Amino acid sequence: MKLFVINGPNLNMLGIREPDVYGAQTYDQLVAFIQEVAKRECVDVSVYQSNHEGEIVDLIQSAYGVAEGIIINPAAYTHTSIAILDALKAVALPAVEVHLSDVRKREAFRQISYAGQACIQTFMGHGWKGYEEALVWLKAHLSDSKER
Ligand code: DQA
């Protein structure tokens, strides 16, 4: 099973960026954690990060015909990007939204998720664990749909 994990802007700054909100560990450590979970779950993951909206659209499009599902933390683009929503709808792959922080408890401008409207599940406020939950959930979802 092949999945794409796509991370949006400023997530490469983990460890430096607002550690009270996002934790003290680095982006490279997060990627290593995701790869470890993927190995344990026998899932092949490609993990990407981009600070650029169009590049994220390209990454989503490149999942078409290659990956069975997408785990996405669009970061700030969550709350602004119709292009990312449209790309997720275009490829029509099962997608799961992840946020490290619980955006529901944050500023008013974070209360809309465009990308989330094309996702079948969301995990937020669980830090890194949210990626693990997303991967395990998506794997089970895809396995179930194959059996049916
Ligand atoms: C985030 C939440 C977003 O509102 C924010 O812009 C981010 C990170 C999260 O993982 O908690 O950059 O997606």
JSON list of N, CA and C in Angstrom, two decimals, residues 68-109:
[
{"chain": "A", "resi": 68, "resn": "GLU", "atom": "N", "xyz": [-2.45, 5.28, -3.10]},
{"chain": "A", "resi": 68, "resn": "GLU", "atom": "CA", "xyz": [-3.85, 4.88, -2.84]},
{"chain": "A", "resi": 68, "resn": "GLU", "atom": "C", "xyz": [-4.56, 5.88, -1.94]},
{"chain": "A", "resi": 69, "resn": "GLY", "atom": "N", "xyz": [-3.78, 6.71, -1.25]},
{"chain": "A", "resi": 69, "resn": "GLY", "atom": "CA", "xyz": [-4.39, 7.68, -0.35]},
{"chain": "A", "resi": 69, "resn": "GLY", "atom": "C", "xyz": [-3.41, 8.77, 0.02]},
{"chain": "A", "resi": 70, "resn": "ILE", "atom": "N", "xyz": [-3.95, 9.82, 0.61]},
{"chain": "A", "resi": 70, "resn": "ILE", "atom": "CA", "xyz": [-3.13, 11.00, 0.96]},
{"chain": "A", "resi": 70, "resn": "ILE", "atom": "C", "xyz": [-3.41, 11.39, 2.41]},
{"chain": "A", "resi": 71, "resn": "ILE", "atom": "N", "xyz": [-2.33, 11.65, 3.13]},
{"chain": "A", "resi": 71, "resn": "ILE", "atom": "CA", "xyz": [-2.43, 12.26, 4.46]},
{"chain": "A", "resi": 71, "resn": "ILE", "atom": "C", "xyz": [-1.89, 13.67, 4.28]},
{"chain": "A", "resi": 72, "resn": "ILE", "atom": "N", "xyz": [-2.66, 14.67, 4.65]},
{"chain": "A", "resi": 72, "resn": "ILE", "atom": "CA", "xyz": [-2.23, 16.04, 4.36]},
{"chain": "A", "resi": 72, "resn": "ILE", "atom": "C", "xyz": [-2.40, 16.97, 5.56]},
{"chain": "A", "resi": 73, "resn": "ASN", "atom": "N", "xyz": [-1.33, 17.70, 5.85]},
{"chain": "A", "resi": 73, "resn": "ASN", "atom": "CA", "xyz": [-1.41, 18.83, 6.78]},
{"chain": "A", "resi": 73, "resn": "ASN", "atom": "C", "xyz": [-1.08, 20.06, 5.95]},
{"chain": "A", "resi": 74, "resn": "PRO", "atom": "N", "xyz": [-2.10, 20.73, 5.43]},
{"chain": "A", "resi": 74, "resn": "PRO", "atom": "CA", "xyz": [-1.83, 21.88, 4.54]},
{"chain": "A", "resi": 74, "resn": "PRO", "atom": "C", "xyz": [-1.37, 23.12, 5.29]},
{"chain": "A", "resi": 75, "resn": "ALA", "atom": "N", "xyz": [-1.23, 23.00, 6.63]},
{"chain": "A", "resi": 75, "resn": "ALA", "atom": "CA", "xyz": [-0.79, 24.13, 7.48]},
{"chain": "A", "resi": 75, "resn": "ALA", "atom": "C", "xyz": [-1.66, 25.35, 7.20]},
{"chain": "A", "resi": 76, "resn": "ALA", "atom": "N", "xyz": [-1.08, 26.53, 7.03]},
{"chain": "A", "resi": 76, "resn": "ALA", "atom": "CA", "xyz": [-1.89, 27.74, 6.88]},
{"chain": "A", "resi": 76, "resn": "ALA", "atom": "C", "xyz": [-2.78, 27.70, 5.64]},
{"chain": "A", "resi": 77, "resn": "TYR", "atom": "N", "xyz": [-2.36, 26.93, 4.61]},
{"chain": "A", "resi": 77, "resn": "TYR", "atom": "CA", "xyz": [-3.19, 26.85, 3.39]},
{"chain": "A", "resi": 77, "resn": "TYR", "atom": "C", "xyz": [-4.53, 26.13, 3.64]},
{"chain": "A", "resi": 78, "resn": "THR", "atom": "N", "xyz": [-4.58, 25.41, 4.76]},
{"chain": "A", "resi": 78, "resn": "THR", "atom": "CA", "xyz": [-5.85, 24.79, 5.17]},
{"chain": "A", "resi": 78, "resn": "THR", "atom": "C", "xyz": [-6.98, 25.82, 5.09]},
{"chain": "A", "resi": 79, "resn": "HIS", "atom": "N", "xyz": [-6.65, 27.01, 5.62]},
{"chain": "A", "resi": 79, "resn": "HIS", "atom": "CA", "xyz": [-7.68, 28.03, 5.87]},
{"chain": "A", "resi": 79, "resn": "HIS", "atom": "C", "xyz": [-7.87, 29.01, 4.71]},
{"chain": "A", "resi": 80, "resn": "THR", "atom": "N", "xyz": [-7.09, 28.81, 3.63]},
{"chain": "A", "resi": 80, "resn": "THR", "atom": "CA", "xyz": [-7.15, 29.78, 2.53]},
{"chain": "A", "resi": 80, "resn": "THR", "atom": "C", "xyz": [-7.29, 29.16, 1.13]},
{"chain": "A", "resi": 81, "resn": "SER", "atom": "N", "xyz": [-6.85, 27.89, 0.99]},
{"chain": "A", "resi": 81, "resn": "SER", "atom": "CA", "xyz": [-6.60, 27.42, -0.37]},
{"chain": "A", "resi": 81, "resn": "SER", "atom": "C", "xyz": [-7.73, 26.59, -0.99]},
{"chain": "A", "resi": 82, "resn": "ILE", "atom": "N", "xyz": [-8.43, 27.23, -1.91]},
{"chain": "A", "resi": 82, "resn": "ILE", "atom": "CA", "xyz": [-9.42, 26.50, -2.70]},
{"chain": "A", "resi": 82, "resn": "ILE", "atom": "C", "xyz": [-8.70, 25.64, -3.75]},
{"chain": "A", "resi": 83, "resn": "ALA", "atom": "N", "xyz": [-7.49, 26.07, -4.14]},
{"chain": "A", "resi": 83, "resn": "ALA", "atom": "CA", "xyz": [-6.72, 25.30, -5.13]},
{"chain": "A", "resi": 83, "resn": "ALA", "atom": "C", "xyz": [-6.35, 23.92, -4.56]},
{"chain": "A", "resi": 84, "resn": "ILE", "atom": "N", "xyz": [-6.00, 23.87, -3.30]},
{"chain": "A", "resi": 84, "resn": "ILE", "atom": "CA", "xyz": [-5.65, 22.58, -2.67]},
{"chain": "A", "resi": 84, "resn": "ILE", "atom": "C", "xyz": [-6.92, 21.73, -2.52]},
{"chain": "A", "resi": 85, "resn": "LEU", "atom": "N", "xyz": [-8.02, 22.35, -2.13]},
{"chain": "A", "resi": 85, "resn": "LEU", "atom": "CA", "xyz": [-9.31, 21.63, -2.07]},
{"chain": "A", "resi": 85, "resn": "LEU", "atom": "C", "xyz": [-9.64, 21.05, -3.44]},
{"chain": "A", "resi": 86, "resn": "ASP", "atom": "N", "xyz": [-9.53, 21.86, -4.49]},
{"chain": "A", "resi": 86, "resn": "ASP", "atom": "CA", "xyz": [-9.87, 21.39, -5.84]},
{"chain": "A", "resi": 86, "resn": "ASP", "atom": "C", "xyz": [-8.95, 20.26, -6.29]},
{"chain": "A", "resi": 87, "resn": "ALA", "atom": "N", "xyz": [-7.65, 20.35, -5.93]},
{"chain": "A", "resi": 87, "resn": "ALA", "atom": "CA", "xyz": [-6.70, 19.29, -6.32]},
{"chain": "A", "resi": 87, "resn": "ALA", "atom": "C", "xyz": [-7.08, 17.98, -5.64]},
{"chain": "A", "resi": 88, "resn": "LEU", "atom": "N", "xyz": [-7.45, 18.05, -4.36]},
{"chain": "A", "resi": 88, "resn": "LEU", "atom": "CA", "xyz": [-7.85, 16.83, -3.64]},
{"chain": "A", "resi": 88, "resn": "LEU", "atom": "C", "xyz": [-9.11, 16.24, -4.29]},
{"chain": "A", "resi": 89, "resn": "LYS", "atom": "N", "xyz": [-10.05, 17.12, -4.67]},
{"chain": "A", "resi": 89, "resn": "LYS", "atom": "CA", "xyz": [-11.26, 16.64, -5.33]},
{"chain": "A", "resi": 89, "resn": "LYS", "atom": "C", "xyz": [-10.93, 16.05, -6.70]},
{"chain": "A", "resi": 90, "resn": "ALA", "atom": "N", "xyz": [-9.98, 16.66, -7.38]},
{"chain": "A", "resi": 90, "resn": "ALA", "atom": "CA", "xyz": [-9.63, 16.23, -8.74]},
{"chain": "A", "resi": 90, "resn": "ALA", "atom": "C", "xyz": [-9.07, 14.81, -8.73]},
{"chain": "A", "resi": 91, "resn": "VAL", "atom": "N", "xyz": [-8.14, 14.53, -7.82]},
{"chain": "A", "resi": 91, "resn": "VAL", "atom": "CA", "xyz": [-7.55, 13.18, -7.82]},
{"chain": "A", "resi": 91, "resn": "VAL", "atom": "C", "xyz": [-8.50, 12.16, -7.19]},
{"chain": "A", "resi": 92, "resn": "ALA", "atom": "N", "xyz": [-9.42, 12.69, -6.34]},
{"chain": "A", "resi": 92, "resn": "ALA", "atom": "CA", "xyz": [-10.45, 11.85, -5.70]},
{"chain": "A", "resi": 92, "resn": "ALA", "atom": "C", "xyz": [-9.88, 10.63, -4.97]},
{"chain": "A", "resi": 93, "resn": "LEU", "atom": "N", "xyz": [-8.72, 10.80, -4.36]},
{"chain": "A", "resi": 93, "resn": "LEU", "atom": "CA", "xyz": [-8.15, 9.73, -3.53]},
{"chain": "A", "resi": 93, "resn": "LEU", "atom": "C", "xyz": [-8.62, 9.93, -2.10]},
{"chain": "A", "resi": 94, "resn": "PRO", "atom": "N", "xyz": [-8.81, 8.86, -1.34]},
{"chain": "A", "resi": 94, "resn": "PRO", "atom": "CA", "xyz": [-9.16, 9.04, 0.06]},
{"chain": "A", "resi": 94, "resn": "PRO", "atom": "C", "xyz": [-8.06, 9.86, 0.76]},
{"chain": "A", "resi": 95, "resn": "ALA", "atom": "N", "xyz": [-8.48, 10.96, 1.39]},
{"chain": "A", "resi": 95, "resn": "ALA", "atom": "CA", "xyz": [-7.50, 11.86, 2.01]},
{"chain": "A", "resi": 95, "resn": "ALA", "atom": "C", "xyz": [-7.88, 12.08, 3.47]},
{"chain": "A", "resi": 96, "resn": "VAL", "atom": "N", "xyz": [-6.86, 12.16, 4.31]},
{"chain": "A", "resi": 96, "resn": "VAL", "atom": "CA", "xyz": [-7.05, 12.41, 5.75]},
{"chain": "A", "resi": 96, "resn": "VAL", "atom": "C", "xyz": [-6.28, 13.67, 6.12]},
{"chain": "A", "resi": 97, "resn": "GLU", "atom": "N", "xyz": [-6.96, 14.56, 6.82]},
{"chain": "A", "resi": 97, "resn": "GLU", "atom": "CA", "xyz": [-6.38, 15.84, 7.25]},
{"chain": "A", "resi": 97, "resn": "GLU", "atom": "C", "xyz": [-5.76, 15.69, 8.64]},
{"chain": "A", "resi": 98, "resn": "VAL", "atom": "N", "xyz": [-4.57, 16.24, 8.80]},
{"chain": "A", "resi": 98, "resn": "VAL", "atom": "CA", "xyz": [-3.90, 16.21, 10.11]},
{"chain": "A", "resi": 98, "resn": "VAL", "atom": "C", "xyz": [-3.49, 17.63, 10.50]},
{"chain": "A", "resi": 99, "resn": "HIS", "atom": "N", "xyz": [-3.68, 17.96, 11.77]},
{"chain": "A", "resi": 99, "resn": "HIS", "atom": "CA", "xyz": [-3.10, 19.19, 12.34]},
{"chain": "A", "resi": 99, "resn": "HIS", "atom": "C", "xyz": [-2.46, 18.85, 13.67]},
{"chain": "A", "resi": 100, "resn": "LEU", "atom": "N", "xyz": [-1.27, 19.36, 13.87]},
{"chain": "A", "resi": 100, "resn": "LEU", "atom": "CA", "xyz": [-0.57, 19.12, 15.14]},
{"chain": "A", "resi": 100, "resn": "LEU", "atom": "C", "xyz": [-1.34, 19.74, 16.30]},
{"chain": "A", "resi": 101, "resn": "SER", "atom": "N", "xyz": [-1.79, 20.97, 16.08]},
{"chain": "A", "resi": 101, "resn": "SER", "atom": "CA", "xyz": [-2.52, 21.69, 17.13]},
{"chain": "A", "resi": 101, "resn": "SER", "atom": "C", "xyz": [-4.02, 21.47, 16.95]},
{"chain": "A", "resi": 102, "resn": "ASP", "atom": "N", "xyz": [-4.77, 21.81, 17.97]},
{"chain": "A", "resi": 102, "resn": "ASP", "atom": "CA", "xyz": [-6.22, 21.73, 17.87]},
{"chain": "A", "resi": 102, "resn": "ASP", "atom": "C", "xyz": [-6.73, 23.07, 17.36]},
{"chain": "A", "resi": 103, "resn": "VAL", "atom": "N", "xyz": [-6.89, 23.16, 16.04]},
{"chain": "A", "resi": 103, "resn": "VAL", "atom": "CA", "xyz": [-7.24, 24.44, 15.43]},
{"chain": "A", "resi": 103, "resn": "VAL", "atom": "C", "xyz": [-8.62, 24.96, 15.89]},
{"chain": "A", "resi": 104, "resn": "ARG", "atom": "N", "xyz": [-9.45, 24.03, 16.36]},
{"chain": "A", "resi": 104, "resn": "ARG", "atom": "CA", "xyz": [-10.78, 24.45, 16.84]},
{"chain": "A", "resi": 104, "resn": "ARG", "atom": "C", "xyz": [-10.69, 25.38, 18.04]},
{"chain": "A", "resi": 105, "resn": "LYS", "atom": "N", "xyz": [-9.58, 25.25, 18.79]},
{"chain": "A", "resi": 105, "resn": "LYS", "atom": "CA", "xyz": [-9.42, 26.06, 20.00]},
{"chain": "A", "resi": 105, "resn": "LYS", "atom": "C", "xyz": [-8.58, 27.30, 19.73]},
{"chain": "A", "resi": 106, "resn": "ARG", "atom": "N", "xyz": [-8.29, 27.58, 18.46]},
{"chain": "A", "resi": 106, "resn": "ARG", "atom": "CA", "xyz": [-7.39, 28.71, 18.13]},
{"chain": "A", "resi": 106, "resn": "ARG", "atom": "C", "xyz": [-8.17, 29.87, 17.50]},
{"chain": "A", "resi": 107, "resn": "GLU", "atom": "N", "xyz": [-7.45, 30.74, 16.79]},
{"chain": "A", "resi": 107, "resn": "GLU", "atom": "CA", "xyz": [-8.04, 31.98, 16.28]},
{"chain": "A", "resi": 107, "resn": "GLU", "atom": "C", "xyz": [-9.23, 31.72, 15.33]},
{"chain": "A", "resi": 108, "resn": "ALA", "atom": "N", "xyz": [-10.07, 32.75, 15.21]},
{"chain": "A", "resi": 108, "resn": "ALA", "atom": "CA", "xyz": [-11.25, 32.66, 14.35]},
{"chain": "A", "resi": 108, "resn": "ALA", "atom": "C", "xyz": [-10.85, 32.35, 12.90]},
{"chain": "A", "resi": 109, "resn": "PHE", "atom": "N", "xyz": [-9.72, 32.91, 12.43]},
{"chain": "A", "resi": 109, "resn": "PHE", "atom": "CA", "xyz": [-9.34, 32.69, 11.03]},
{"chain": "A", "resi": 109, "resn": "PHE", "atom": "C", "xyz": [-8.91, 31.26, 10.75]}
]
